[in-house]
């Protein structure tokens, strides 16, 4: 069960863990920043898996908003929608006006119909219950820039075979984050077809997983071929750092035996 919780947490395209006895969920939402404290000009990232991709696409017409306990609302402006290559879609927002300092803001959805999806929640592992999405502002207009010593290095490719499908990723090590929550705009190119895709990834245990899990992912691989990827780190205000060099590698499936006979 812990593996399933981890699966839903890292639907950003990182590795999705599950045993051969588990089935994929039919929906799932993730909300970022993960940290509760934010500046007065943050960015908000919302990700939907499987059936909840429809909710993400619906933000084009009905974007979400932030609301204080006193009922003051701040609309969120949609900056972009990124389509993952395997049952995953994300939307990036910013508030239309600066937030008030030292204030709690709840995330709310607009609804076309009264019986649509309830306001968003996420699981609190310490309390062992679901709770509303809330962020608390500091009195800081913008966060400090990221550490210039941030390092990203290629680790390896990896494939895990499960009863419902394979997990395939290229793994990259992250060093010197100084404890900051950092997002990684990831540009992914299939060198055989020239097809490219962009998605914002988050780390899992100080590593970036570029690929897909058993159920979903930002990027997919063919049986053979070469790929290249590069990263642009950004803080949760959307302030970007220097883009990395291109990393080139073979498909994780090269040299792998398929014990289940899946079509890749």
mmCIF file of C-alpha atoms in Angstrom:
data_model
loop_
_atom_site.group_PDB
_atom_site.id
_atom_site.type_symbol
_atom_site.label_atom_id
_atom_site.label_comp_id
_atom_site.label_asym_id
_atom_site.label_seq_id
_atom_site.Cartn_x
_atom_site.Cartn_y
_atom_site.Cartn_z
ATOM 1 C CA UNK A 1 0.000 0.000 0.000
ATOM 2 C CA UNK A 2 2.885 2.377 0.718
ATOM 3 C CA UNK A 3 4.021 1.818 -2.859
ATOM 4 C CA UNK A 4 0.622 2.852 -4.167
ATOM 5 C CA UNK A 5 0.755 6.089 -2.132
ATOM 6 C CA UNK A 6 4.190 6.765 -3.572
ATOM 7 C CA UNK A 7 2.829 6.048 -7.053
ATOM 8 C CA UNK A 8 0.176 8.732 -6.755
ATOM 9 C CA UNK A 9 2.624 11.208 -5.230
ATOM 10 C CA UNK A 10 5.122 11.092 -8.053
ATOM 11 C CA UNK A 11 2.794 11.139 -11.035
ATOM 12 C CA UNK A 12 4.909 13.971 -12.376
ATOM 13 C CA UNK A 13 6.612 11.530 -14.689
ATOM 14 C CA UNK A 14 8.912 10.002 -12.127
ATOM 15 C CA UNK A 15 8.980 6.310 -11.331
ATOM 16 C CA UNK A 16 5.602 4.781 -10.486
ATOM 17 C CA UNK A 17 5.965 1.820 -8.197
ATOM 18 C CA UNK A 18 3.459 -1.032 -7.889
ATOM 19 C CA UNK A 19 3.466 -4.786 -7.435
ATOM 20 C CA UNK A 20 2.104 -7.187 -10.026
ATOM 21 C CA UNK A 21 -1.103 -7.580 -7.992
ATOM 22 C CA UNK A 22 -2.086 -3.903 -8.166
ATOM 23 C CA UNK A 23 -4.214 -2.215 -10.786
ATOM 24 C CA UNK A 24 -3.883 1.365 -11.950
ATOM 25 C CA UNK A 25 -6.177 3.941 -10.374
ATOM 26 C CA UNK A 26 -8.705 5.683 -12.623
ATOM 27 C CA UNK A 27 -7.880 9.211 -11.463
ATOM 28 C CA UNK A 28 -5.567 11.254 -9.266
ATOM 29 C CA UNK A 29 -4.570 14.875 -8.641
ATOM 30 C CA UNK A 30 -1.337 16.414 -7.359
ATOM 31 C CA UNK A 31 -0.828 19.997 -6.159
ATOM 32 C CA UNK A 32 2.348 22.064 -5.952
ATOM 33 C CA UNK A 33 4.112 23.697 -4.168
ATOM 34 C CA UNK A 34 4.359 20.840 -1.718
ATOM 35 C CA UNK A 35 5.674 23.195 0.970
ATOM 36 C CA UNK A 36 3.035 25.251 2.739
ATOM 37 C CA UNK A 37 4.877 28.583 2.896
ATOM 38 C CA UNK A 38 4.854 30.671 -0.282
ATOM 39 C CA UNK A 39 5.797 34.185 -1.345
ATOM 40 C CA UNK A 40 3.358 36.894 -2.401
ATOM 41 C CA UNK A 41 3.879 36.030 -6.102
ATOM 42 C CA UNK A 42 3.970 32.238 -6.323
ATOM 43 C CA UNK A 43 3.177 29.844 -9.107
ATOM 44 C CA UNK A 44 0.716 26.990 -8.620
ATOM 45 C CA UNK A 45 1.038 23.682 -10.459
ATOM 46 C CA UNK A 46 -1.855 21.214 -10.634
ATOM 47 C CA UNK A 47 -1.539 17.791 -12.237
ATOM 48 C CA UNK A 48 -4.216 15.311 -13.239
ATOM 49 C CA UNK A 49 -3.891 11.606 -13.966
ATOM 50 C CA UNK A 50 -6.174 9.490 -16.192
ATOM 51 C CA UNK A 51 -9.793 10.684 -15.860
ATOM 52 C CA UNK A 52 -8.703 13.833 -13.999
ATOM 53 C CA UNK A 53 -6.936 15.074 -17.113
ATOM 54 C CA UNK A 54 -10.389 16.346 -18.105
ATOM 55 C CA UNK A 55 -10.384 18.532 -14.982
ATOM 56 C CA UNK A 56 -7.015 20.007 -15.963
ATOM 57 C CA UNK A 57 -8.163 20.825 -19.493
ATOM 58 C CA UNK A 58 -11.311 22.414 -18.056
ATOM 59 C CA UNK A 59 -9.153 25.060 -16.382
ATOM 60 C CA UNK A 60 -8.895 26.795 -19.752
ATOM 61 C CA UNK A 61 -12.500 27.937 -19.285
ATOM 62 C CA UNK A 62 -12.864 27.828 -15.499
ATOM 63 C CA UNK A 63 -9.506 28.410 -13.749
ATOM 64 C CA UNK A 64 -9.229 27.733 -10.015
ATOM 65 C CA UNK A 65 -8.833 30.459 -7.415
ATOM 66 C CA UNK A 66 -7.409 31.109 -3.948
ATOM 67 C CA UNK A 67 -9.632 32.189 -1.080
ATOM 68 C CA UNK A 68 -8.914 33.460 2.428
ATOM 69 C CA UNK A 69 -10.872 32.429 5.501
ATOM 70 C CA UNK A 70 -12.667 35.789 5.324
ATOM 71 C CA UNK A 71 -13.876 35.005 1.802
ATOM 72 C CA UNK A 72 -11.536 37.224 -0.199
ATOM 73 C CA UNK A 73 -10.858 35.611 -3.599
ATOM 74 C CA UNK A 74 -7.835 35.848 -5.887
ATOM 75 C CA UNK A 75 -8.243 34.304 -9.346
ATOM 76 C CA UNK A 76 -5.451 32.238 -10.852
ATOM 77 C CA UNK A 77 -4.275 33.011 -14.381
ATOM 78 C CA UNK A 78 -3.490 29.993 -16.547
ATOM 79 C CA UNK A 79 0.067 30.194 -17.889
ATOM 80 C CA UNK A 80 0.313 26.860 -19.705
ATOM 81 C CA UNK A 81 -1.031 23.335 -19.984
ATOM 82 C CA UNK A 82 1.527 20.563 -20.551
ATOM 83 C CA UNK A 83 0.336 17.259 -22.007
ATOM 84 C CA UNK A 84 2.250 14.211 -20.844
ATOM 85 C CA UNK A 85 2.738 11.327 -23.240
ATOM 86 C CA UNK A 86 1.019 8.755 -21.022
ATOM 87 C CA UNK A 87 -2.204 9.639 -19.137
ATOM 88 C CA UNK A 88 -0.817 12.754 -17.441
ATOM 89 C CA UNK A 89 -1.555 16.473 -17.857
ATOM 90 C CA UNK A 90 -0.541 19.524 -15.820
ATOM 91 C CA UNK A 91 -1.527 23.191 -15.626
ATOM 92 C CA UNK A 92 0.593 26.094 -14.344
ATOM 93 C CA UNK A 93 -0.952 29.235 -12.830
ATOM 94 C CA UNK A 94 -0.072 32.493 -11.141
ATOM 95 C CA UNK A 95 -2.313 34.822 -9.090
ATOM 96 C CA UNK A 96 -3.683 37.767 -11.078
ATOM 97 C CA UNK A 97 -2.637 40.073 -8.210
ATOM 98 C CA UNK A 98 -0.038 39.821 -5.446
ATOM 99 C CA UNK A 99 -1.213 37.959 -2.361
ATOM 100 C CA UNK A 100 -1.465 39.523 1.080
ATOM 101 C CA UNK A 101 1.389 38.847 3.524
ATOM 102 C CA UNK A 102 0.989 36.451 6.457
ATOM 103 C CA UNK A 103 -2.313 35.099 5.151
ATOM 104 C CA UNK A 104 -3.703 31.592 4.628
ATOM 105 C CA UNK A 105 -5.106 30.814 1.169
ATOM 106 C CA UNK A 106 -7.260 27.808 0.282
ATOM 107 C CA UNK A 107 -7.313 26.415 -3.259
ATOM 108 C CA UNK A 108 -10.821 26.208 -4.737
ATOM 109 C CA UNK A 109 -12.304 25.037 -8.032
ATOM 110 C CA UNK A 110 -14.940 26.853 -10.035
ATOM 111 C CA UNK A 111 -17.784 24.570 -11.104
ATOM 112 C CA UNK A 112 -19.889 24.525 -14.245
ATOM 113 C CA UNK A 113 -22.353 22.294 -12.366
ATOM 114 C CA UNK A 114 -23.084 22.099 -8.658
ATOM 115 C CA UNK A 115 -22.443 18.343 -8.476
ATOM 116 C CA UNK A 116 -18.945 18.439 -10.002
ATOM 117 C CA UNK A 117 -15.675 17.572 -8.226
ATOM 118 C CA UNK A 118 -15.374 18.818 -4.641
ATOM 119 C CA UNK A 119 -12.714 21.299 -3.607
ATOM 120 C CA UNK A 120 -9.241 19.731 -3.756
ATOM 121 C CA UNK A 121 -7.615 17.844 -0.908
ATOM 122 C CA UNK A 122 -4.415 15.886 -0.389
ATOM 123 C CA UNK A 123 -3.342 13.220 2.058
ATOM 124 C CA UNK A 124 -1.528 14.290 5.224
ATOM 125 C CA UNK A 125 0.669 11.329 6.172
ATOM 126 C CA UNK A 126 1.263 12.664 9.696
ATOM 127 C CA UNK A 127 -2.440 13.119 10.472
ATOM 128 C CA UNK A 128 -3.387 10.095 8.322
ATOM 129 C CA UNK A 129 -6.264 11.954 6.734
ATOM 130 C CA UNK A 130 -7.107 14.088 3.742
ATOM 131 C CA UNK A 131 -7.185 17.863 4.150
ATOM 132 C CA UNK A 132 -7.886 20.951 2.086
ATOM 133 C CA UNK A 133 -5.093 22.459 0.013
ATOM 134 C CA UNK A 134 -3.813 25.516 1.873
ATOM 135 C CA UNK A 135 -0.775 27.750 1.471
ATOM 136 C CA UNK A 136 0.452 30.401 3.895
ATOM 137 C CA UNK A 137 2.173 33.541 2.617
ATOM 138 C CA UNK A 138 5.215 35.074 4.220
ATOM 139 C CA UNK A 139 5.943 38.795 3.968
ATOM 140 C CA UNK A 140 8.387 38.150 1.115
ATOM 141 C CA UNK A 141 7.445 39.499 -2.299
ATOM 142 C CA UNK A 142 9.686 37.021 -4.146
ATOM 143 C CA UNK A 143 11.754 34.042 -3.066
ATOM 144 C CA UNK A 144 15.543 34.094 -3.142
ATOM 145 C CA UNK A 145 17.177 32.822 -6.362
ATOM 146 C CA UNK A 146 18.260 29.202 -6.513
ATOM 147 C CA UNK A 147 21.755 28.146 -5.556
ATOM 148 C CA UNK A 148 24.099 28.488 -8.532
ATOM 149 C CA UNK A 149 25.877 25.288 -7.445
ATOM 150 C CA UNK A 150 22.870 23.084 -8.248
ATOM 151 C CA UNK A 151 24.142 20.015 -10.131
ATOM 152 C CA UNK A 152 22.304 17.557 -12.389
ATOM 153 C CA UNK A 153 24.127 14.445 -13.571
ATOM 154 C CA UNK A 154 23.031 11.390 -15.544
ATOM 155 C CA UNK A 155 22.818 8.235 -13.426
ATOM 156 C CA UNK A 156 21.398 5.339 -15.469
ATOM 157 C CA UNK A 157 18.406 4.007 -17.376
ATOM 158 C CA UNK A 158 16.130 1.510 -15.694
ATOM 159 C CA UNK A 159 13.199 -0.768 -16.535
ATOM 160 C CA UNK A 160 10.988 -2.588 -14.047
ATOM 161 C CA UNK A 161 8.431 -5.109 -15.278
ATOM 162 C CA UNK A 162 5.034 -5.378 -13.599
ATOM 163 C CA UNK A 163 1.890 -7.360 -14.322
ATOM 164 C CA UNK A 164 0.073 -4.324 -15.736
ATOM 165 C CA UNK A 165 2.945 -2.836 -17.689
ATOM 166 C CA UNK A 166 6.578 -1.736 -17.534
ATOM 167 C CA UNK A 167 8.150 1.226 -15.801
ATOM 168 C CA UNK A 168 10.925 2.826 -17.863
ATOM 169 C CA UNK A 169 13.033 5.831 -16.895
ATOM 170 C CA UNK A 170 16.305 7.634 -17.283
ATOM 171 C CA UNK A 171 17.511 8.638 -13.820
ATOM 172 C CA UNK A 172 19.368 11.859 -13.025
ATOM 173 C CA UNK A 173 21.000 12.739 -9.712
ATOM 174 C CA UNK A 174 20.362 16.154 -8.150
ATOM 175 C CA UNK A 175 22.900 17.776 -5.801
ATOM 176 C CA UNK A 176 23.105 21.052 -3.862
ATOM 177 C CA UNK A 177 19.432 21.999 -3.754
ATOM 178 C CA UNK A 178 19.971 23.479 -0.251
ATOM 179 C CA UNK A 179 16.604 22.104 0.800
ATOM 180 C CA UNK A 180 14.662 24.232 -1.693
ATOM 181 C CA UNK A 181 11.587 22.952 -3.497
ATOM 182 C CA UNK A 182 12.629 23.097 -7.139
ATOM 183 C CA UNK A 183 10.703 22.281 -10.294
ATOM 184 C CA UNK A 184 12.444 21.116 -13.469
ATOM 185 C CA UNK A 185 11.149 22.112 -16.886
ATOM 186 C CA UNK A 186 12.178 19.093 -18.918
ATOM 187 C CA UNK A 187 12.609 19.142 -22.698
ATOM 188 C CA UNK A 188 12.541 15.641 -24.155
ATOM 189 C CA UNK A 189 13.387 14.745 -27.775
ATOM 190 C CA UNK A 190 13.111 11.435 -29.643
ATOM 191 C CA UNK A 191 16.149 11.562 -31.942
ATOM 192 C CA UNK A 192 14.684 8.947 -34.304
ATOM 193 C CA UNK A 193 11.427 10.802 -35.022
ATOM 194 C CA UNK A 194 12.361 14.356 -34.027
ATOM 195 C CA UNK A 195 9.254 14.500 -31.828
ATOM 196 C CA UNK A 196 9.686 16.718 -28.768
ATOM 197 C CA UNK A 197 7.714 17.261 -25.572
ATOM 198 C CA UNK A 198 8.013 19.493 -22.512
ATOM 199 C CA UNK A 199 6.849 18.744 -18.977
ATOM 200 C CA UNK A 200 7.654 20.020 -15.478
ATOM 201 C CA UNK A 201 9.066 17.293 -13.235
ATOM 202 C CA UNK A 202 9.693 17.026 -9.507
ATOM 203 C CA UNK A 203 12.346 14.949 -7.793
ATOM 204 C CA UNK A 204 11.896 11.714 -5.887
ATOM 205 C CA UNK A 205 14.582 11.028 -3.284
ATOM 206 C CA UNK A 206 16.957 13.535 -4.913
ATOM 207 C CA UNK A 207 16.558 12.045 -8.370
ATOM 208 C CA UNK A 208 14.656 12.987 -11.510
ATOM 209 C CA UNK A 209 12.852 10.141 -13.258
ATOM 210 C CA UNK A 210 12.448 10.933 -16.952
ATOM 211 C CA UNK A 211 9.982 8.486 -18.429
ATOM 212 C CA UNK A 212 6.899 6.668 -17.221
ATOM 213 C CA UNK A 213 5.633 4.263 -14.623
ATOM 214 C CA UNK A 214 3.306 1.298 -14.896
ATOM 215 C CA UNK A 215 0.263 3.557 -15.171
ATOM 216 C CA UNK A 216 1.372 6.952 -16.448
ATOM 217 C CA UNK A 217 4.228 9.316 -17.075
ATOM 218 C CA UNK A 218 5.400 12.479 -18.750
ATOM 219 C CA UNK A 219 7.461 10.683 -21.426
ATOM 220 C CA UNK A 220 7.470 7.340 -23.234
ATOM 221 C CA UNK A 221 10.106 5.240 -24.998
ATOM 222 C CA UNK A 222 10.234 2.940 -28.020
ATOM 223 C CA UNK A 223 11.982 -0.449 -27.911
ATOM 224 C CA UNK A 224 15.072 1.066 -29.495
ATOM 225 C CA UNK A 225 16.427 4.464 -30.392
ATOM 226 C CA UNK A 226 18.185 7.411 -28.820
ATOM 227 C CA UNK A 227 16.784 10.326 -26.836
ATOM 228 C CA UNK A 228 18.054 13.595 -25.499
ATOM 229 C CA UNK A 229 16.852 15.679 -22.586
ATOM 230 C CA UNK A 230 17.744 18.921 -20.860
ATOM 231 C CA UNK A 231 16.470 20.661 -17.740
ATOM 232 C CA UNK A 232 15.717 24.211 -16.681
ATOM 233 C CA UNK A 233 15.449 24.396 -12.875
ATOM 234 C CA UNK A 234 13.003 26.912 -11.432
ATOM 235 C CA UNK A 235 11.883 27.890 -7.959
ATOM 236 C CA UNK A 236 8.213 27.852 -6.971
ATOM 237 C CA UNK A 237 7.878 31.489 -8.022
ATOM 238 C CA UNK A 238 8.780 30.448 -11.565
ATOM 239 C CA UNK A 239 12.215 32.115 -11.491
ATOM 240 C CA UNK A 240 14.419 30.020 -13.765
ATOM 241 C CA UNK A 241 18.076 29.079 -13.517
ATOM 242 C CA UNK A 242 20.521 28.204 -16.288
ATOM 243 C CA UNK A 243 19.396 25.444 -18.634
ATOM 244 C CA UNK A 244 21.617 22.346 -18.573
ATOM 245 C CA UNK A 245 23.419 20.807 -21.496
ATOM 246 C CA UNK A 246 21.651 18.133 -23.520
ATOM 247 C CA UNK A 247 22.015 14.597 -22.119
ATOM 248 C CA UNK A 248 21.835 11.840 -24.764
ATOM 249 C CA UNK A 249 21.085 8.181 -24.012
ATOM 250 C CA UNK A 250 19.546 5.022 -25.482
ATOM 251 C CA UNK A 251 16.005 3.882 -24.770
ATOM 252 C CA UNK A 252 15.839 2.119 -21.386
ATOM 253 C CA UNK A 253 14.366 -0.909 -23.206
ATOM 254 C CA UNK A 254 17.540 -1.555 -25.214
ATOM 255 C CA UNK A 255 18.938 -4.919 -24.092
ATOM 256 C CA UNK A 256 15.945 -5.624 -21.835
ATOM 257 C CA UNK A 257 13.985 -8.869 -22.009
ATOM 258 C CA UNK A 258 10.206 -8.551 -21.827
ATOM 259 C CA UNK A 259 8.953 -11.275 -19.443
ATOM 260 C CA UNK A 260 5.264 -10.388 -19.861
ATOM 261 C CA UNK A 261 5.032 -9.987 -23.615
ATOM 262 C CA UNK A 262 3.817 -6.375 -23.462
ATOM 263 C CA UNK A 263 3.703 -4.322 -26.621
ATOM 264 C CA UNK A 264 6.021 -1.339 -26.087
#
